Coordinates of N, CA and C and ligand atoms in Angstrom, one line a residue:
M1 N 3.8 -34.9 3.6 CA 4.7 -33.7 3.5 C 4.4 -32.7 4.6
S2 N 5.4 -32.3 5.3 CA 5.2 -31.3 6.3 C 5.6 -29.9 5.8
N3 N 4.9 -28.9 6.3 CA 5.2 -27.5 6.0 C 6.1 -26.9 7.0
A4 N 6.6 -27.7 8.0 CA 7.4 -27.1 9.0 C 8.7 -26.6 8.4
P5 N 9.2 -25.5 8.9 CA 10.5 -25.0 8.4 C 11.6 -26.0 8.6
D6 N 12.6 -26.0 7.7 CA 13.7 -26.8 7.8 C 14.7 -26.1 8.7
R7 N 15.0 -26.6 9.9 CA 15.8 -25.9 10.8 C 17.3 -26.0 10.4
A8 N 17.6 -26.8 9.5 CA 19.0 -26.8 9.0 C 19.3 -25.5 8.2
V9 N 18.3 -24.9 7.7 CA 18.4 -23.6 7.0 C 18.1 -22.5 8.0
P10 N 19.0 -21.5 8.2 CA 18.6 -20.4 9.1 C 17.4 -19.6 8.6
F11 N 16.7 -19.1 9.5 CA 15.4 -18.4 9.2 C 15.8 -17.1 8.6
S12 N 15.1 -16.7 7.5 CA 15.4 -15.5 6.8 C 14.7 -14.3 7.4
G13 N 13.6 -14.6 8.2 CA 12.8 -13.5 8.7 C 11.7 -13.0 7.7
L14 N 11.6 -13.7 6.6 CA 10.6 -13.3 5.6 C 9.3 -14.0 5.9
T15 N 8.2 -13.3 6.1 CA 7.0 -13.9 6.6 C 5.8 -13.8 5.7
R16 N 5.9 -13.0 4.6 CA 4.7 -12.9 3.8 C 5.1 -12.2 2.5
L17 N 4.1 -12.3 1.5 CA 4.2 -11.5 0.3 C 3.7 -10.1 0.6
D18 N 4.5 -9.1 0.5 CA 4.0 -7.7 0.7 C 3.4 -7.2 -0.6
H19 N 4.1 -7.3 -1.7 CA 3.5 -6.8 -2.9 C 4.1 -7.4 -4.2
V20 N 3.4 -7.2 -5.3 CA 3.9 -7.5 -6.6 C 4.1 -6.2 -7.3
G21 N 5.2 -5.9 -7.9 CA 5.5 -4.7 -8.6 C 5.2 -4.8 -10.1
I22 N 4.4 -3.9 -10.7 CA 4.1 -4.0 -12.1 C 4.5 -2.8 -12.8
A23 N 5.3 -3.0 -13.9 CA 5.7 -1.8 -14.7 C 4.7 -1.4 -15.7
C24 N 4.4 -0.1 -15.7 CA 3.4 0.4 -16.6 C 3.9 1.7 -17.2
R25 N 3.4 2.0 -18.4 CA 3.8 3.3 -19.0 C 2.9 4.5 -18.6
D26 N 1.7 4.2 -18.1 CA 0.7 5.2 -17.8 C 0.1 4.9 -16.5
L27 N 0.5 5.4 -15.4 CA 0.1 5.0 -14.0 C -1.4 5.2 -13.9
D28 N -1.9 6.4 -14.4 CA -3.4 6.6 -14.2 C -4.2 5.6 -15.0
A29 N -3.8 5.2 -16.1 CA -4.5 4.2 -16.9 C -4.4 2.8 -16.2
A30 N -3.3 2.5 -15.6 CA -3.2 1.2 -14.9 C -4.0 1.2 -13.7
V31 N -4.1 2.3 -12.9 CA -4.9 2.4 -11.8 C -6.4 2.2 -12.2
E32 N -6.8 2.8 -13.3 CA -8.2 2.7 -13.7 C -8.5 1.3 -14.1
F33 N -7.5 0.6 -14.8 CA -7.7 -0.8 -15.1 C -8.0 -1.6 -13.9
Y34 N -7.2 -1.5 -12.9 CA -7.4 -2.4 -11.7 C -8.6 -2.0 -10.9
R35 N -9.0 -0.7 -11.0 CA -10.2 -0.2 -10.3 C -11.4 -0.8 -11.0
S36 N -11.5 -0.6 -12.3 CA -12.7 -0.9 -13.0 C -12.8 -2.4 -13.3
T37 N -11.7 -3.1 -13.3 CA -11.8 -4.6 -13.6 C -12.0 -5.4 -12.3
Y38 N -11.3 -5.0 -11.3 CA -11.3 -5.8 -10.0 C -11.9 -5.1 -8.8
G39 N -12.0 -3.8 -8.9 CA -12.5 -3.0 -7.8 C -11.4 -2.7 -6.8
F40 N -10.1 -2.8 -7.1 CA -9.1 -2.5 -6.2 C -8.9 -0.9 -6.2
E41 N -8.7 -0.4 -5.0 CA -8.6 1.0 -4.8 C -7.2 1.4 -4.4
V42 N -6.8 2.6 -4.8 CA -5.4 3.1 -4.4 C -5.5 3.5 -2.9
E43 N -4.5 3.0 -2.2 CA -4.4 3.3 -0.8 C -3.3 4.4 -0.6
H44 N -2.4 4.5 -1.5 CA -1.3 5.4 -1.3 C -0.6 5.7 -2.7
E45 N -0.3 6.9 -2.9 CA 0.4 7.3 -4.2 C 1.6 8.2 -3.9
E46 N 2.7 8.0 -4.6 CA 3.8 8.9 -4.3 C 4.8 8.9 -5.5
V47 N 5.7 9.9 -5.5 CA 6.9 9.8 -6.4 C 8.1 9.5 -5.5
N48 N 8.9 8.5 -5.9 CA 10.1 8.2 -5.3 C 11.3 8.4 -6.3
E49 N 11.9 9.6 -6.2 CA 12.9 10.0 -7.2 C 14.1 9.1 -7.1
E50 N 14.5 8.7 -5.9 CA 15.7 7.8 -5.8 C 15.5 6.5 -6.6
Q51 N 14.2 6.0 -6.6 CA 14.0 4.8 -7.4 C 13.5 5.1 -8.8
G52 N 13.2 6.3 -9.1 CA 12.8 6.8 -10.4 C 11.4 6.3 -10.8
V53 N 10.5 6.4 -9.8 CA 9.2 5.9 -10.1 C 8.1 6.9 -9.5
R54 N 7.0 6.9 -10.3 CA 5.7 7.4 -9.8 C 4.9 6.1 -9.5
E55 N 4.4 6.0 -8.3 CA 3.8 4.7 -8.0 C 2.5 4.8 -7.2
A56 N 1.7 3.7 -7.3 CA 0.5 3.6 -6.5 C 0.4 2.2 -5.9
M57 N 0.0 2.2 -4.6 CA -0.2 0.9 -3.9 C -1.7 0.7 -3.8
L58 N -2.0 -0.5 -4.3 CA -3.5 -0.9 -4.3 C -3.6 -2.1 -3.3
R59 N -4.4 -1.9 -2.3 CA -4.5 -3.0 -1.3 C -5.4 -4.1 -1.9
I60 N -4.9 -5.4 -1.8 CA -5.6 -6.5 -2.3 C -6.4 -7.1 -1.1
N61 N -5.7 -7.3 0.0 CA -6.3 -7.9 1.2 C -5.6 -7.5 2.5
G62 N -6.1 -7.9 3.6 CA -5.4 -7.8 4.9 C -5.8 -6.5 5.6
T63 N -5.1 -6.3 6.7 CA -5.5 -5.3 7.7 C -4.4 -4.3 7.9
D64 N -4.6 -3.2 8.7 CA -3.7 -2.1 8.9 C -2.5 -2.5 9.8
D65 N -2.4 -3.7 10.3 CA -1.4 -4.0 11.3 C -0.1 -4.5 10.6
G66 N 0.0 -4.2 9.3 CA 1.3 -4.6 8.6 C 1.2 -5.9 7.9
G67 N 0.0 -6.5 7.9 CA -0.2 -7.8 7.2 C -0.8 -7.8 5.8
A68 N -1.0 -6.6 5.3 CA -1.8 -6.5 4.0 C -0.9 -6.8 2.8
T69 N -1.5 -7.2 1.7 CA -0.8 -7.5 0.5 C -1.3 -6.5 -0.6
Y70 N -0.3 -6.0 -1.4 CA -0.6 -5.0 -2.4 C -0.2 -5.3 -3.8
L71 N -0.7 -4.6 -4.7 CA -0.1 -4.4 -6.0 C 0.6 -3.1 -6.0
Q72 N 1.8 -3.0 -6.5 CA 2.5 -1.7 -6.6 C 2.7 -1.4 -8.1
L73 N 1.9 -0.4 -8.6 CA 2.0 0.0 -10.0 C 3.1 1.1 -10.1
L74 N 3.9 0.9 -11.1 CA 5.2 1.7 -11.3 C 5.3 2.3 -12.6
E75 N 5.3 3.6 -12.7 CA 5.6 4.3 -13.9 C 6.9 5.0 -13.8
P76 N 7.8 4.9 -14.8 CA 9.1 5.5 -14.6 C 9.1 7.0 -14.7
T77 N 9.9 7.7 -13.9 CA 10.0 9.1 -14.0 C 11.1 9.5 -15.0
R78 N 12.0 8.6 -15.4 CA 13.0 8.9 -16.4 C 13.4 7.5 -17.1
P79 N 13.8 7.6 -18.4 CA 14.0 6.4 -19.1 C 15.2 5.6 -18.7
D80 N 16.2 6.2 -18.0 CA 17.3 5.4 -17.6 C 17.2 4.8 -16.2
S81 N 16.0 4.8 -15.6 CA 15.7 4.2 -14.3 C 15.5 2.7 -14.5
P82 N 15.5 1.9 -13.4 CA 15.3 0.5 -13.5 C 14.0 0.2 -14.2
V83 N 12.9 0.9 -13.9 CA 11.6 0.6 -14.5 C 11.6 1.1 -15.9
G84 N 12.2 2.2 -16.2 CA 12.3 2.7 -17.6 C 13.0 1.8 -18.5
K85 N 14.2 1.2 -18.0 CA 14.9 0.3 -18.8 C 14.2 -1.0 -19.0
F86 N 13.5 -1.5 -17.9 CA 12.7 -2.7 -18.0 C 11.6 -2.6 -19.1
L87 N 10.9 -1.4 -19.1 CA 9.8 -1.2 -20.1 C 10.4 -1.2 -21.5
E88 N 11.5 -0.6 -21.7 CA 12.2 -0.5 -23.0 C 12.5 -1.9 -23.5
R89 N 12.9 -2.8 -22.6 CA 13.3 -4.1 -23.0 C 12.2 -5.1 -23.1
N90 N 11.2 -5.0 -22.2 CA 10.2 -6.1 -22.0 C 8.8 -5.6 -22.3
G91 N 8.6 -4.3 -22.3 CA 7.2 -3.8 -22.3 C 6.6 -3.9 -20.9
E92 N 5.3 -3.6 -20.8 CA 4.6 -3.6 -19.5 C 4.5 -5.0 -19.0
G93 N 4.5 -5.1 -17.6 CA 4.3 -6.5 -17.0 C 4.9 -6.5 -15.6
V94 N 4.9 -7.8 -15.1 CA 5.4 -8.0 -13.7 C 6.9 -7.6 -13.7
H95 N 7.3 -6.7 -12.7 CA 8.6 -6.3 -12.6 C 9.4 -6.9 -11.4
H96 N 8.7 -7.0 -10.3 CA 9.4 -7.7 -9.1 C 8.4 -8.2 -8.1
I97 N 8.9 -9.0 -7.2 CA 8.0 -9.4 -6.1 C 8.7 -8.9 -4.8
A98 N 7.9 -8.7 -3.7 CA 8.5 -8.1 -2.5 C 8.0 -9.0 -1.3
F99 N 9.0 -9.5 -0.5 CA 8.7 -10.2 0.7 C 8.8 -9.3 1.9
G100 N 7.8 -9.4 2.8 CA 7.8 -8.6 4.0 C 8.7 -9.2 5.1
T101 N 9.3 -8.4 5.9 CA 10.1 -8.8 7.1 C 10.0 -7.7 8.2
G102 N 10.2 -8.1 9.4 CA 10.3 -7.2 10.5 C 11.6 -6.5 10.7
D103 N 12.6 -7.0 10.0 CA 14.0 -6.5 10.1 C 14.7 -6.7 8.8
V104 N 14.6 -5.7 7.9 CA 15.1 -5.8 6.6 C 16.7 -6.0 6.5
A105 N 17.4 -5.3 7.4 CA 18.8 -5.4 7.4 C 19.3 -6.9 7.8
A106 N 18.6 -7.4 8.8 CA 18.9 -8.8 9.2 C 18.5 -9.8 8.1
S107 N 17.4 -9.6 7.5 CA 17.0 -10.6 6.4 C 17.9 -10.5 5.3
A108 N 18.3 -9.2 4.9 CA 19.3 -9.1 3.8 C 20.6 -9.7 4.1
A109 N 21.1 -9.6 5.3 CA 22.3 -10.2 5.7 C 22.2 -11.7 5.6
E110 N 21.1 -12.3 6.1 CA 20.9 -13.7 6.0 C 20.9 -14.3 4.6
V111 N 20.1 -13.6 3.8 CA 20.0 -14.1 2.4 C 21.3 -13.8 1.6
G112 N 21.9 -12.7 1.9 CA 23.2 -12.4 1.3 C 24.3 -13.4 1.6
G113 N 24.2 -13.9 2.9 CA 25.2 -14.9 3.3 C 25.0 -16.2 2.6
R114 N 24.0 -16.4 1.9 CA 23.7 -17.6 1.1 C 24.1 -17.4 -0.3
G115 N 24.8 -16.3 -0.6 CA 25.4 -16.2 -2.0 C 24.5 -15.4 -2.9
V116 N 23.4 -14.8 -2.5 CA 22.6 -14.0 -3.3 C 23.1 -12.6 -3.2
R117 N 23.3 -11.9 -4.4 CA 23.8 -10.5 -4.4 C 22.7 -9.6 -3.9
V118 N 23.0 -8.8 -2.8 CA 22.1 -7.8 -2.3 C 22.5 -6.5 -3.0
L119 N 21.6 -5.9 -3.7 CA 22.0 -4.7 -4.5 C 22.2 -3.4 -3.7
D120 N 21.7 -3.4 -2.5 CA 21.8 -2.2 -1.7 C 22.6 -2.5 -0.5
A121 N 23.7 -1.7 -0.4 CA 24.6 -1.9 0.8 C 23.9 -1.6 2.1
A122 N 23.0 -0.7 2.1 CA 22.2 -0.4 3.2 C 20.7 -0.2 2.7
P123 N 19.8 -0.4 3.6 CA 18.4 -0.3 3.2 C 18.1 1.2 2.7
R124 N 17.3 1.3 1.6 CA 16.8 2.5 1.1 C 15.4 2.8 1.5
R125 N 14.9 4.0 1.2 CA 13.6 4.4 1.5 C 12.6 3.9 0.4
G126 N 11.6 3.1 0.8 CA 10.6 2.6 -0.2 C 9.3 3.3 0.1
T127 N 8.2 2.7 -0.4 CA 6.9 3.3 -0.3 C 6.5 3.7 1.1
A128 N 6.0 4.9 1.3 CA 5.5 5.3 2.6 C 6.4 5.1 3.7
G129 N 7.7 5.4 3.5 CA 8.7 5.4 4.6 C 9.2 4.0 4.9
S130 N 8.8 3.0 4.1 CA 9.3 1.7 4.4 C 10.8 1.6 4.1
Q131 N 11.5 0.5 4.5 CA 12.9 0.3 4.3 C 13.0 -0.9 3.3
I132 N 13.8 -0.7 2.3 CA 13.8 -1.8 1.2 C 15.2 -2.1 0.8
V133 N 15.4 -3.3 0.4 CA 16.6 -3.7 -0.4 C 16.2 -4.6 -1.5
F134 N 17.0 -4.6 -2.6 CA 16.7 -5.5 -3.7 C 17.8 -6.6 -3.8
L135 N 17.4 -7.8 -4.3 CA 18.3 -8.9 -4.6 C 18.4 -9.1 -6.1
H136 N 19.6 -9.4 -6.6 CA 19.8 -9.5 -8.0 C 18.9 -10.6 -8.7
P137 N 18.2 -10.3 -9.7 CA 17.3 -11.3 -10.3 C 18.1 -12.5 -10.9
K138 N 19.4 -12.3 -11.2 CA 20.1 -13.4 -11.8 C 20.5 -14.4 -10.7
D139 N 20.4 -14.0 -9.4 CA 20.6 -15.0 -8.3 C 19.3 -15.5 -7.7
C140 N 18.2 -15.1 -8.3 CA 16.9 -15.5 -7.8 C 16.0 -16.1 -8.9
G141 N 16.6 -16.9 -9.7 CA 15.8 -17.6 -10.8 C 15.1 -16.6 -11.7
G142 N 15.8 -15.5 -12.0 CA 15.2 -14.5 -12.9 C 14.1 -13.6 -12.4
V143 N 13.9 -13.7 -11.0 CA 12.9 -12.8 -10.4 C 13.6 -11.7 -9.6
L144 N 13.4 -10.5 -10.0 CA 13.9 -9.4 -9.2 C 13.1 -9.4 -7.9
T145 N 13.8 -9.4 -6.8 CA 13.2 -9.7 -5.5 C 13.5 -8.5 -4.5
E146 N 12.5 -8.0 -3.9 CA 12.7 -6.9 -2.9 C 12.4 -7.4 -1.5
L147 N 13.1 -7.0 -0.5 CA 12.8 -7.3 0.9 C 12.3 -5.9 1.5
V148 N 11.2 -6.0 2.2 CA 10.6 -4.7 2.7 C 10.2 -4.8 4.1
Q149 N 10.6 -3.8 4.9 CA 10.2 -3.6 6.3 C 9.2 -2.4 6.3
S150 N 8.0 -2.7 6.4 CA 7.0 -1.6 6.2 C 6.7 -1.0 7.5
T151 N 6.2 0.3 7.4 CA 5.8 1.0 8.6 C 4.3 0.9 8.8
R152 N 3.7 0.2 7.8 CA 2.2 0.1 7.9 C 1.8 -0.8 9.0
Ligands
LIG201 N1 13.3 -8.9 -13.5 C1 14.0 -9.9 -14.0 N2 15.2 -9.7 -14.6 C2 15.6 -8.4 -14.8 C3 14.9 -7.3 -14.4 C4 13.6 -7.6 -13.7 N3 12.9 -6.6 -13.3 N4 15.5 -6.2 -14.7 C5 16.6 -6.5 -15.3 N5 16.7 -7.9 -15.4 C6 17.7 -8.7 -16.1 C7 17.9 -8.2 -17.5 O1 17.0 -9.0 -18.3 C8 19.3 -8.6 -17.8 O2 19.4 -9.9 -18.1 P1 20.5 -10.4 -19.3 O3 21.9 -10.1 -18.7 O4 20.3 -11.9 -19.3 O5 20.2 -9.7 -20.5 C9 20.0 -8.3 -16.5 O6 19.0 -8.3 -15.5 C10 20.7 -6.9 -16.5 O7 19.6 -6.0 -16.9 P2 19.9 -4.5 -17.4 O8 18.7 -4.0 -18.2 O9 21.3 -4.3 -18.0 O10 19.8 -3.7 -16.1 P3 20.8 -3.3 -15.0 O11 21.8 -4.4 -14.8 O12 21.3 -1.9 -15.2 O13 19.8 -3.3 -13.7 C11 18.9 -4.3 -11.8 C12 19.1 -4.5 -13.3 C13 18.0 -5.5 -11.3 C14 20.3 -4.4 -11.1 C15 18.2 -2.9 -11.6 O14 17.0 -2.9 -12.3 C16 18.0 -2.6 -10.1 O15 18.8 -2.2 -9.4 N6 16.7 -2.8 -9.6 C17 16.3 -2.5 -8.2 C18 15.7 -1.2 -8.1 C19 14.3 -1.1 -8.7 O16 13.9 -1.9 -9.5 N7 13.6 0.0 -8.4 C20 12.2 0.2 -8.8 C21 11.1 -0.3 -7.9 C22 11.0 0.5 -6.6 C23 10.1 -0.1 -5.6 O17 9.7 -1.3 -5.6 O18 9.8 0.6 -4.6
LIG202 CO1 8.4 -2.7 -4.7

């Protein structure tokens, strides 16, 4: 078996796993769990009102050149937000995965051209000034999927 990319399929530009998003009811408690259980530290914390989240990014591995991998802990700022609705339906747990790209608009256009619904007509502001789009979970095997072009 070869791991070489299949050139019959156009390259999506997605090169790595940037983060796994986890829905929690209490951000501070979740941060403390990951700190005391695994030793992961918060690298960045912010409120993103457009996405309706208070969030913390915990670096798992990698370096400052844009290659690091994170856990994104997400507490809703309001019950009718995506994470608020998810918690109501499912309780706490894995909410989404995010693939990294150097050009999120180009990657979204590529993937969208293959019949996957891109939820954002234009990239929105994500963590720490990154640019993000989401793909519909129903077109991705039940996995809410984010594409992210980070400034890190
Ligand atoms: N993972 C998998 N499936 C999900 C899901 C998730 N996180 N969230 C919703 N779904 C499924 C539901 O189970 C439901 O399935 P059924 O139709 O089989 O019951 C379906 O999608 C519709 O769910 P809903 O509760 O009615 O929610 P909406 O359609 O209103 O919204 C979605 C779903 C994905 C369009 C919305 O959550 C969204 O736009 N998400 C993107 C934005 C986001 O999640 N922001 C927070 C993170 C910010 C960040 O990472 O920076
Ligand atoms: Co995310």
